[in-house]
């Protein structure tokens, strides 16, 4: 019984009374005490009584009482012990029975080794008592088990009725789904149709438990498989993070190497010209030193002539000085052109600062469960990993773009969705109220943010996981906005043209649509390349009002002027046009987006629908129409939950449609 004693000392002892648990209860903090002990402790805590709770002596955490109207002494009656504690008490507590000696003989004051165990009588029996047990009509059918070695047999729990405290719980009312004592059956359940003994119901209960066990076992197997998968994922993610770290260091080293090369080039150039300059200065020094020596000799010669008594010597020296013979000794190299006068290092700190600001090794993009998957897609592109465009559309939500402070009707032009801090954030341009707005739901409450721009915004494109770029046409500006998910203006870029549609190609370049062209811009608004595609010898870009970037890095242009969709490479080559020249099936194309699978969605403003094209520009179907709630649609985008967002221009709403079984 050493094991039983150790368990009682370490796990089955109440820390308040330091005795083995007597009628224990486990509080919400998972600390266990005797019911009487925890009630007595709670009586000393007025704050616990006021809160109608039992207070834990260890952690002071409160456990709400289910029936606070009852006397305090009964507050712990409904608080059951944990399965572990109760199981240990049943198996190793003071009331557990060992099988060493016969129970019947022990009652007579004798000690006889037991040989069998009767699970019905809950008794250990010796050979003599076992034979008598098998002859008695009421017990001869009991199941007995031979005891071949010492074993600990858990005692049967006799649960007392809360109301009739001297009676055991023996019955089950199926109608009320309550266990009761005999008296409760007579008083409260005599009109119930199905009252049975717990013993008779045990087979059915055990069968249900077996089914539960089977279900739990399957879940356990699934969880174990998931654990294995997560372990494998942990290893693979660690390897991937190591590769990412290596890539970041590699990019950093490459940038440093380029800077070092530029530094060495400047140093070598400085060395070359400085050495040449020093050589010239050294030659000048020698020439000047020779001149000084010559002048010294001439002055000495004049001194000698002046002391001479020969008149002719004086006269000849005078004639030589007058003729300039004495001055023509300067080194001709000193007068040569192309000589270095001075070397300076011109440092443009502003240009260097801008270059360092534009220098980007990449960005860390955190993806949340159920959010957009941006892996292997252009920085501006929304994706749709769960978007099934073959499924029937279902209207999931309608977001009103009108917010407090709007003076006139709202006209949403373009829209994008960003997962920011685990929140799907819808960002929309309201061209009629000169503002950008964000909408998001937090703790089941819808919130919004509004950023005034002072002029009409139009196109919008995602730059980073929490940044967008917005065109402000009439001011010839592109503004960058941080989405937190509330909106904060980051910078204003002045451009040479009015731009409508916009999309991000790389972290440092944008594509923007202006009259009859699409320009590639840097992040300072400078035009890197201007493209005007030509088809059949004619210019085919007229009014590029909406742009987006495909998964391959091409530019999709929705041109309401030419009533077509164009796909261009970054060099300006035409990949395809829809519809083909000579055919007109688009009434007034506006918003455009591309999914992670390459599918293209474009809104038709006049025909009140959203058109679905393949990646190569082939028409599939009108996936959204006026019958489904689309009216004068402009901007369109997709998110990572299988949803499509459409700007209904005239009604001032964003319609949200689901195309998958996962919403």
XYZ file of C-alpha atoms in Angstrom:
663
model
C 0.000 0.000 0.000
C 3.042 2.267 -0.290
C 1.777 3.675 -3.552
C -1.601 4.494 -2.016
C 0.071 6.234 0.944
C 2.298 8.354 -1.318
C -0.637 9.373 -3.478
C -2.633 10.360 -0.409
C 0.253 12.431 0.932
C 1.105 14.235 -2.306
C -2.076 14.408 -4.367
C -5.097 13.571 -2.246
C -4.540 15.849 0.749
C -6.453 19.074 1.303
C -4.029 21.944 1.888
C -6.469 23.654 4.246
C -7.104 20.848 6.739
C -4.038 18.745 5.722
C -6.226 15.620 5.720
C -7.162 13.304 2.871
C -9.900 14.879 0.767
C -13.366 14.526 2.269
C -16.043 15.172 -0.350
C -13.677 17.232 -2.550
C -14.504 19.957 -5.075
C -12.305 21.380 -7.851
C -12.612 25.142 -8.463
C -12.337 26.884 -11.851
C -8.625 27.449 -11.202
C -8.221 23.625 -10.954
C -7.254 23.738 -7.280
C -9.030 21.084 -5.178
C -10.151 21.275 -1.529
C -12.647 19.627 0.789
C -16.079 21.172 0.243
C -16.392 22.030 3.926
C -12.902 23.583 4.039
C -13.372 25.868 1.026
C -16.798 26.973 2.315
C -15.364 27.821 5.743
C -12.525 29.757 4.105
C -14.993 31.669 1.912
C -16.990 32.665 4.998
C -13.939 34.644 6.164
C -13.838 36.632 2.885
C -16.599 39.266 2.680
C -15.644 40.136 -0.898
C -16.233 36.508 -1.942
C -19.611 36.419 -0.205
C -20.578 39.702 -1.911
C -19.545 38.234 -5.266
C -21.554 35.068 -4.578
C -18.423 33.036 -5.231
C -16.066 30.553 -3.636
C -12.568 32.002 -3.279
C -9.472 29.876 -3.827
C -6.990 30.167 -0.920
C -4.094 29.671 -3.353
C -4.673 32.048 -6.261
C -7.623 34.086 -4.906
C -9.597 33.326 -8.079
C -13.375 33.345 -7.685
C -15.644 30.436 -8.658
C -19.222 31.558 -9.278
C -21.864 29.684 -7.297
C -24.670 28.139 -9.370
C -27.331 28.695 -6.685
C -26.310 31.682 -4.522
C -29.773 31.830 -2.921
C -28.948 28.651 -0.987
C -27.187 28.778 2.423
C -23.444 29.396 2.221
C -22.783 25.938 3.664
C -24.315 24.443 0.514
C -22.520 26.656 -2.033
C -19.904 23.996 -2.785
C -22.386 21.125 -3.172
C -22.673 21.564 -6.946
C -18.903 21.954 -7.494
C -17.628 18.541 -8.500
C -14.076 17.262 -8.226
C -12.007 16.727 -11.355
C -12.113 13.287 -12.944
C -8.463 12.746 -12.046
C -8.922 13.508 -8.349
C -12.087 11.418 -8.117
C -10.428 8.525 -9.930
C -7.441 8.611 -7.588
C -9.731 8.717 -4.557
C -11.746 5.767 -5.830
C -8.628 3.742 -6.496
C -6.292 4.778 -3.707
C -8.344 6.698 -1.150
C -9.117 5.530 2.396
C -12.294 3.759 1.261
C -10.687 1.629 -1.448
C -10.666 -2.069 -0.825
C -7.665 -4.314 -1.166
C -8.151 -7.937 -2.180
C -5.769 -9.522 0.253
C -8.329 -10.649 2.852
C -11.892 -11.875 2.716
C -14.391 -9.094 3.438
C -16.987 -11.415 5.019
C -14.465 -13.046 7.362
C -13.116 -9.608 8.283
C -16.588 -8.615 9.443
C -16.510 -11.616 11.810
C -13.133 -10.610 13.150
C -11.214 -13.198 11.164
C -8.401 -12.798 8.683
C -8.673 -15.176 5.726
C -6.882 -14.765 2.355
C -9.301 -13.803 -0.443
C -9.369 -15.786 -3.699
C -12.207 -14.176 -5.713
C -13.784 -10.772 -6.134
C -17.529 -10.136 -6.589
C -18.007 -6.950 -8.551
C -21.724 -6.815 -7.683
C -21.321 -7.139 -3.919
C -18.112 -5.163 -4.065
C -16.492 -7.737 -1.770
C -13.393 -9.950 -1.703
C -14.171 -13.577 -0.760
C -12.187 -16.554 0.486
C -12.843 -20.056 -0.884
C -15.408 -20.912 1.848
C -17.332 -17.661 1.510
C -17.151 -17.922 -2.281
C -18.813 -21.355 -2.200
C -21.555 -20.008 0.088
C -21.896 -16.976 -2.190
C -22.457 -19.226 -5.203
C -25.191 -21.266 -3.402
C -27.355 -18.332 -2.334
C -30.048 -17.698 -4.946
C -29.702 -13.895 -4.813
C -25.950 -13.938 -5.399
C -25.138 -17.081 -7.351
C -25.456 -15.258 -10.678
C -23.043 -12.455 -9.687
C -19.911 -12.067 -11.766
C -16.825 -13.067 -9.823
C -13.176 -12.736 -10.750
C -10.343 -14.928 -9.520
C -7.668 -12.991 -7.668
C -4.349 -14.386 -8.787
C -2.269 -11.558 -7.394
C -2.696 -8.535 -5.196
C -4.837 -5.884 -6.841
C -6.452 -2.638 -5.798
C -10.183 -2.613 -6.511
C -11.887 0.748 -6.719
C -14.870 1.169 -4.462
C -18.326 1.878 -5.749
C -19.358 5.476 -5.277
C -22.562 5.891 -3.335
C -23.798 9.363 -4.222
C -26.265 10.823 -1.763
C -29.289 12.867 -2.737
C -28.860 16.581 -2.090
C -32.316 16.886 -0.623
C -32.645 13.492 1.095
C -29.130 13.223 2.345
C -29.415 9.704 3.747
C -30.599 8.163 0.470
C -28.429 7.011 -2.412
C -28.972 8.049 -6.015
C -30.325 4.937 -7.752
C -32.818 6.074 -10.396
C -32.753 7.960 -13.712
C -35.667 9.990 -15.030
C -35.249 10.004 -18.806
C -37.984 12.595 -19.242
C -36.294 15.135 -16.955
C -32.779 13.786 -17.622
C -32.028 13.742 -13.903
C -30.710 11.126 -11.469
C -32.748 10.817 -8.284
C -33.220 8.905 -5.079
C -36.298 6.780 -4.341
C -38.069 9.545 -2.416
C -37.509 12.085 -5.210
C -39.015 9.600 -7.657
C -42.158 9.328 -5.541
C -42.502 13.052 -4.896
C -41.276 14.751 -8.089
C -41.293 12.182 -10.880
C -44.446 10.108 -10.354
C -46.021 11.621 -13.472
C -42.931 10.998 -15.629
C -43.309 8.131 -18.075
C -39.757 6.881 -18.154
C -38.100 6.386 -14.761
C -35.611 3.497 -14.619
C -32.902 2.285 -12.311
C -29.387 3.422 -13.033
C -28.288 -0.201 -13.006
C -30.721 -1.157 -15.800
C -29.604 1.804 -17.885
C -25.908 1.068 -17.522
C -25.617 -1.089 -20.693
C -27.123 1.664 -22.843
C -24.983 4.312 -21.157
C -21.863 2.211 -21.605
C -22.749 1.661 -25.266
C -23.064 5.402 -25.764
C -19.789 5.927 -23.934
C -18.138 3.377 -26.199
C -19.431 5.295 -29.219
C -18.144 8.497 -27.643
C -14.843 6.796 -26.979
C -14.626 5.711 -30.609
C -15.360 9.257 -31.768
C -12.812 10.680 -29.330
C -10.267 8.063 -30.419
C -10.730 9.141 -34.029
C -10.248 12.760 -32.983
C -7.205 11.701 -31.012
C -5.757 10.010 -34.102
C -6.527 13.141 -36.114
C -4.891 15.335 -33.489
C -1.870 13.053 -33.341
C -1.601 13.282 -37.124
C -1.945 17.038 -36.794
C 0.782 17.074 -34.137
C 3.059 15.169 -36.512
C 2.157 17.553 -39.320
C 2.816 20.584 -37.103
C 6.167 19.113 -36.049
C 7.093 18.627 -39.699
C 5.839 22.146 -40.408
C 7.957 23.547 -37.555
C 11.049 21.941 -39.051
C 10.223 23.114 -42.573
C 9.381 26.625 -41.362
C 12.665 26.821 -39.460
C 14.474 25.789 -42.651
C 12.489 28.336 -44.645
C 13.237 31.088 -42.126
C 16.918 30.142 -42.291
C 16.776 30.499 -46.077
C 14.963 33.818 -45.711
C 17.649 34.996 -43.298
C 20.310 33.877 -45.785
C 18.500 35.730 -48.603
C 18.200 38.913 -46.554
C 21.894 38.768 -45.675
C 22.723 37.995 -49.311
C 20.703 40.986 -50.540
C 22.354 43.141 -47.895
C 25.807 41.885 -48.915
C 25.027 42.557 -52.579
C 23.948 46.093 -51.733
C 27.077 46.605 -49.642
C 29.244 45.169 -52.434
C 27.748 47.600 -54.927
C 28.334 50.479 -52.524
C 31.887 49.216 -51.958
C 32.457 49.049 -55.735
C 31.230 52.618 -56.097
C 33.402 53.645 -53.168
C 36.476 51.936 -54.673
C 35.770 53.515 -58.067
C 35.695 56.966 -56.490
C 38.839 56.231 -54.450
C 40.704 54.951 -57.524
C 39.647 57.997 -59.528
C 40.724 60.252 -56.681
C 44.055 58.437 -56.432
C 44.724 58.768 -60.167
C 43.961 62.481 -60.414
C 45.550 63.307 -57.064
C 48.799 61.570 -58.021
C 48.806 63.488 -61.323
C 48.167 66.725 -59.478
C 50.948 66.010 -56.967
C 53.327 65.201 -59.868
C 52.438 68.538 -61.481
C 52.932 70.384 -58.212
C 56.279 68.602 -57.660
C 57.433 69.595 -61.172
C 56.326 73.174 -60.484
C 58.323 73.112 -57.278
C 61.489 72.006 -59.065
C 60.964 74.580 -61.804
C 60.467 77.343 -59.272
C 63.529 76.215 -57.314
C 65.612 76.377 -60.528
C 64.240 79.841 -61.228
C 65.161 80.946 -57.719
C 68.697 79.646 -58.282
C 68.935 81.460 -61.642
C 67.709 84.714 -60.139
C 70.214 84.350 -57.302
C 73.051 83.884 -59.818
C 71.883 86.882 -61.844
C 71.805 89.137 -58.787
C 75.296 87.996 -57.866
C 76.506 88.716 -61.435
C 74.979 92.209 -61.326
C 76.711 92.821 -57.987
C 80.057 91.853 -59.559
C 79.484 94.083 -62.622
C 78.572 97.010 -60.403
C 81.859 96.621 -58.600
C 83.733 96.358 -61.910
C 85.645 99.394 -63.146
C 85.029 98.431 -66.776
C 82.418 100.709 -68.234
C 81.760 98.335 -71.161
C 80.772 95.446 -68.778
C 78.235 97.674 -67.047
C 76.771 98.757 -70.355
C 76.452 95.197 -71.715
C 74.733 94.024 -68.509
C 72.325 96.909 -68.794
C 71.548 96.016 -72.425
C 70.944 92.371 -71.435
C 68.447 93.367 -68.718
C 66.655 95.737 -71.093
C 66.360 93.000 -73.746
C 64.695 90.617 -71.197
C 67.381 87.974 -71.344
C 67.424 87.826 -67.598
C 63.631 87.125 -67.271
C 63.144 84.333 -69.869
C 63.918 81.481 -67.499
C 60.382 80.479 -66.322
C 59.441 76.819 -66.949
C 57.134 76.610 -69.947
C 55.235 73.621 -68.368
C 53.820 75.952 -65.759
C 51.957 77.844 -68.496
C 50.489 74.801 -70.252
C 46.697 74.434 -70.406
C 44.914 71.381 -68.918
C 46.849 71.500 -65.747
C 44.922 70.541 -62.605
C 44.115 73.576 -60.530
C 42.088 71.943 -57.717
C 40.345 68.652 -56.892
C 37.066 68.592 -54.931
C 34.593 65.866 -53.843
C 31.058 66.947 -54.633
C 28.622 65.041 -52.398
C 24.897 65.297 -53.077
C 23.501 64.439 -49.650
C 19.885 64.840 -50.766
C 20.343 62.423 -53.672
C 22.137 59.950 -51.412
C 19.379 60.224 -48.821
C 16.664 59.611 -51.441
C 18.607 56.679 -52.868
C 18.919 55.120 -49.412
C 15.217 55.708 -48.778
C 14.349 54.016 -52.077
C 16.735 51.142 -51.385
C 14.595 48.145 -50.405
C 15.925 44.681 -49.695
C 12.316 43.432 -49.410
C 9.677 43.387 -46.705
C 8.451 40.964 -44.071
C 4.820 40.167 -44.858
C 2.858 38.447 -42.065
C -0.055 36.325 -43.269
C -2.853 35.448 -40.846
C -5.019 32.340 -40.872
C -7.920 32.790 -43.246
C -6.409 35.976 -44.623
C -4.977 36.836 -48.018
C -2.100 34.688 -49.251
C 0.378 37.048 -50.915
C 3.076 34.486 -51.619
C 4.491 34.585 -55.136
C 2.225 37.465 -56.216
C 3.018 41.083 -57.130
C 3.063 43.464 -54.233
C -0.152 45.214 -55.250
C -2.233 42.224 -56.152
C -5.101 40.925 -54.081
C -5.369 37.144 -54.189
C -8.121 34.583 -53.817
C -6.875 31.234 -52.662
C -10.384 30.125 -51.714
C -12.196 31.893 -54.588
C -14.187 29.397 -56.667
C -15.559 31.404 -59.598
C -17.480 28.336 -60.800
C -19.673 28.507 -57.701
C -22.876 30.537 -57.582
C -22.461 34.019 -56.057
C -24.079 34.765 -52.716
C -24.472 38.317 -51.397
C -22.733 38.271 -47.996
C -22.632 41.916 -46.972
C -23.391 45.470 -48.038
C -21.081 48.227 -46.792
C -22.443 51.758 -46.935
C -19.620 54.136 -47.838
C -21.484 57.150 -46.426
C -20.105 58.193 -43.037
C -20.573 61.066 -40.639
C -19.321 64.340 -42.072
C -20.065 63.583 -45.733
C -21.669 66.675 -47.207
C -22.986 65.180 -50.473
C -23.732 61.799 -51.989
C -20.916 59.279 -51.878
C -19.493 57.898 -55.143
C -17.117 54.984 -54.455
C -14.658 54.718 -57.354
C -12.095 52.030 -56.512
C -11.600 49.507 -53.715
C -9.017 47.154 -52.232
C -8.920 44.853 -49.187
C -5.950 44.498 -46.826
C -5.524 42.151 -43.855
C -4.217 44.512 -41.150
C -3.537 43.215 -37.622
C -5.807 40.258 -38.307
C -8.682 42.453 -39.552
C -9.996 42.443 -43.131
C -9.903 46.165 -43.928
C -11.802 47.540 -46.937
C -10.212 50.735 -48.329
C -12.240 52.750 -50.853
C -11.882 56.072 -52.696
C -14.886 58.408 -52.453
C -14.392 60.796 -55.366
C -17.434 62.913 -54.534
C -16.336 63.687 -50.962
C -12.598 64.049 -51.789
C -11.627 61.325 -49.334
C -10.295 57.819 -48.785
C -12.163 55.629 -46.300
C -11.478 52.357 -44.498
C -14.061 49.952 -43.063
C -13.406 47.029 -40.719
C -15.217 44.933 -38.103
C -13.736 44.566 -34.613
C -15.411 42.673 -31.760
C -18.565 42.388 -33.881
C -18.723 46.179 -34.244
C -18.203 47.934 -37.595
C -15.700 50.786 -37.560
C -14.514 53.271 -40.176
C -11.824 55.866 -40.798
C -11.840 58.825 -43.190
C -8.904 60.743 -44.683
C -9.645 64.046 -46.467
C -7.470 64.725 -49.539
C -8.809 68.112 -50.667
C -9.493 66.919 -54.222
C -11.045 63.984 -56.075
C -9.253 60.660 -55.576
C -9.746 57.872 -58.100
C -7.569 54.750 -58.392
C -6.172 52.797 -55.462
C -3.484 50.119 -55.266
C -1.844 48.145 -52.497
C 1.849 48.966 -51.930
C 2.729 46.967 -48.823
C 0.729 44.827 -46.403
C -0.541 48.016 -44.739
C 0.037 50.765 -47.336
C -1.863 51.941 -50.416
C -1.256 54.467 -53.184
C -4.106 56.721 -54.378
C -4.287 58.946 -57.458
C -5.578 62.509 -56.946
C -6.312 63.514 -60.534
C -6.927 67.255 -60.619
C -3.993 68.042 -58.337
C -1.657 65.813 -60.340
C -0.689 63.907 -57.235
C -0.268 60.376 -55.957
C -0.580 60.018 -52.193
C 0.607 57.084 -50.079
C -1.568 56.132 -47.114
C -0.866 53.844 -44.167
C -3.718 51.542 -43.082
C -3.587 50.741 -39.339
C -6.574 49.979 -40.080
C -7.331 53.680 -39.507
C -5.862 55.854 -42.258
C -2.728 58.022 -41.973
C -1.307 60.142 -44.822
C 2.342 59.207 -45.395
C 3.509 61.231 -48.423
C 2.366 63.289 -51.396
C 4.047 62.687 -54.768
C 3.682 65.436 -57.388
C 3.422 64.163 -60.993
C 3.651 65.843 -64.387
C 0.306 64.432 -65.549
C -3.179 63.651 -64.321
C -3.377 59.939 -63.544
C -6.502 57.786 -63.114
C -5.829 54.079 -62.677
C -2.812 52.914 -60.674
C -1.113 49.633 -59.790
C 2.138 48.694 -58.082
C 4.660 46.734 -60.149
C 7.564 46.472 -57.694
C 8.269 48.026 -54.279
C 9.880 50.975 -56.091
C 7.824 51.344 -59.310
C 4.213 52.127 -60.174
C 2.157 51.936 -63.353
C -0.410 54.709 -63.808
C -2.883 55.524 -66.579
C -3.133 58.971 -68.147
C -4.678 60.239 -71.390
C -3.658 57.855 -74.237
C -0.786 56.295 -72.295
C 0.298 54.147 -69.370
C 3.424 55.388 -67.572
C 5.933 53.545 -65.426
C 6.862 55.824 -62.494
C 9.374 55.723 -59.683
C 8.278 56.523 -56.138
C 9.163 60.212 -56.659
C 6.737 60.529 -59.569
C 9.380 60.579 -62.307
C 8.349 58.927 -65.592
C 10.665 55.992 -66.281
C 8.818 54.836 -69.393
C 5.687 55.973 -71.232
C 3.723 53.354 -73.178
C 1.038 53.806 -75.820
C 0.243 50.418 -77.283
C -0.393 50.142 -80.991
C -2.700 47.637 -82.679
C -3.252 47.407 -86.440
C -1.182 50.558 -86.825
C -3.404 52.578 -84.463
C -3.022 53.720 -80.889
C -5.322 51.586 -78.737
C -4.934 53.241 -75.308
C -7.427 56.051 -74.804
C -8.746 56.330 -71.237
C -6.940 53.842 -68.904
C -9.178 54.437 -65.897
C -8.322 51.262 -63.933
C -5.172 49.125 -63.762
C -4.010 46.010 -61.957
C -0.970 43.725 -61.966
C -1.230 40.045 -62.896
C 0.548 37.199 -61.127
C 3.139 37.187 -63.950
C 3.882 40.911 -63.581
C 1.939 42.083 -66.655
C -0.322 45.151 -66.544
C -4.077 44.828 -67.086
C -5.688 48.019 -68.399
C -9.437 48.673 -68.327
C -9.936 51.356 -71.000
C -13.390 52.943 -71.064
C -12.415 55.089 -74.054
C -11.603 52.198 -76.385
C -14.103 49.916 -74.568
C -11.613 47.114 -74.162
C -9.295 45.351 -71.734
C -5.593 45.286 -72.618
C -2.809 43.164 -71.193
C 0.622 44.817 -71.515
C 4.111 43.757 -70.553
C 6.229 46.167 -68.533
C 7.979 47.018 -71.835
C 4.699 48.034 -73.474
C 4.141 44.965 -75.672
C 0.512 43.892 -76.142
C -0.193 40.386 -74.789
C -3.898 40.414 -75.682
C -6.928 42.659 -76.008
C -10.543 41.892 -75.145
C -12.669 42.063 -77.121
C -10.601 41.591 -80.243
C -10.470 44.585 -82.646
C -13.700 45.058 -84.582
C -15.899 43.465 -81.908
C -17.582 45.407 -79.124
C -19.076 43.445 -76.239
C -18.073 45.732 -73.351
C -20.346 48.709 -72.819
C -18.161 50.812 -70.502
C -15.369 48.834 -68.745
C -14.221 50.137 -65.376
C -12.742 48.285 -62.406
C -10.407 45.358 -63.006
C -8.633 42.791 -60.837
C -6.733 39.536 -61.245
C -6.813 36.518 -58.924
C -3.939 34.312 -57.799
C -5.070 31.713 -60.364
C -4.839 34.270 -63.177
C -8.592 34.785 -63.667
C -9.606 38.332 -64.599
C -12.672 40.211 -63.333
C -13.750 43.471 -65.004
C -16.837 45.585 -64.271
C -19.082 46.891 -67.065
C -20.529 50.181 -65.826
C -23.323 50.561 -68.402
C -24.402 46.902 -68.505
C -24.433 46.493 -64.690
C -22.363 43.311 -64.549
C -18.971 41.834 -63.713
C -17.287 39.896 -66.523
C -15.112 36.839 -65.926
C -12.170 36.367 -68.351
C -9.479 33.705 -68.482
C -5.828 34.585 -67.942
C -5.414 34.765 -71.739
C -8.385 37.146 -72.121
C -11.102 34.696 -73.203
C -14.686 35.432 -72.144
C -16.211 32.890 -69.726
C -19.406 34.430 -68.325
C -20.984 37.347 -66.510
C -20.529 36.185 -62.922
C -22.433 39.111 -61.363
C -25.389 40.953 -62.856
C -28.027 43.519 -61.954
C -30.282 40.688 -60.749
C -27.653 39.858 -58.128
C -27.407 43.415 -56.804
C -24.802 45.012 -59.115
C -25.671 48.541 -60.265
C -23.332 50.936 -62.099
C -20.244 49.046 -60.872
C -16.833 50.667 -60.822
C -13.940 49.316 -58.719
C -13.647 45.573 -58.023
C -11.268 43.445 -55.943
C -11.038 40.017 -54.306
C -9.860 38.878 -50.868
C -8.545 35.649 -49.405
C -11.880 34.350 -48.097
C -13.519 33.634 -51.442
C -15.209 37.054 -51.628
C -15.543 39.664 -54.365
C -16.009 43.372 -53.523
C -17.815 45.615 -56.047
C -18.279 49.403 -55.860
C -21.912 50.276 -56.649
C -21.318 53.839 -57.800
C -24.741 55.429 -57.672
C -25.992 53.748 -54.458
C -22.719 54.508 -52.613
C -22.246 50.927 -51.429
C -19.728 48.100 -51.528
C -21.395 44.789 -52.346
C -19.596 41.740 -50.951
C -20.204 38.407 -52.700
C -19.062 34.933 -51.732
C -18.054 32.336 -54.318
C -17.077 29.459 -52.042
C -18.395 27.246 -49.268
C -16.009 28.900 -46.800
C -17.275 32.273 -45.689
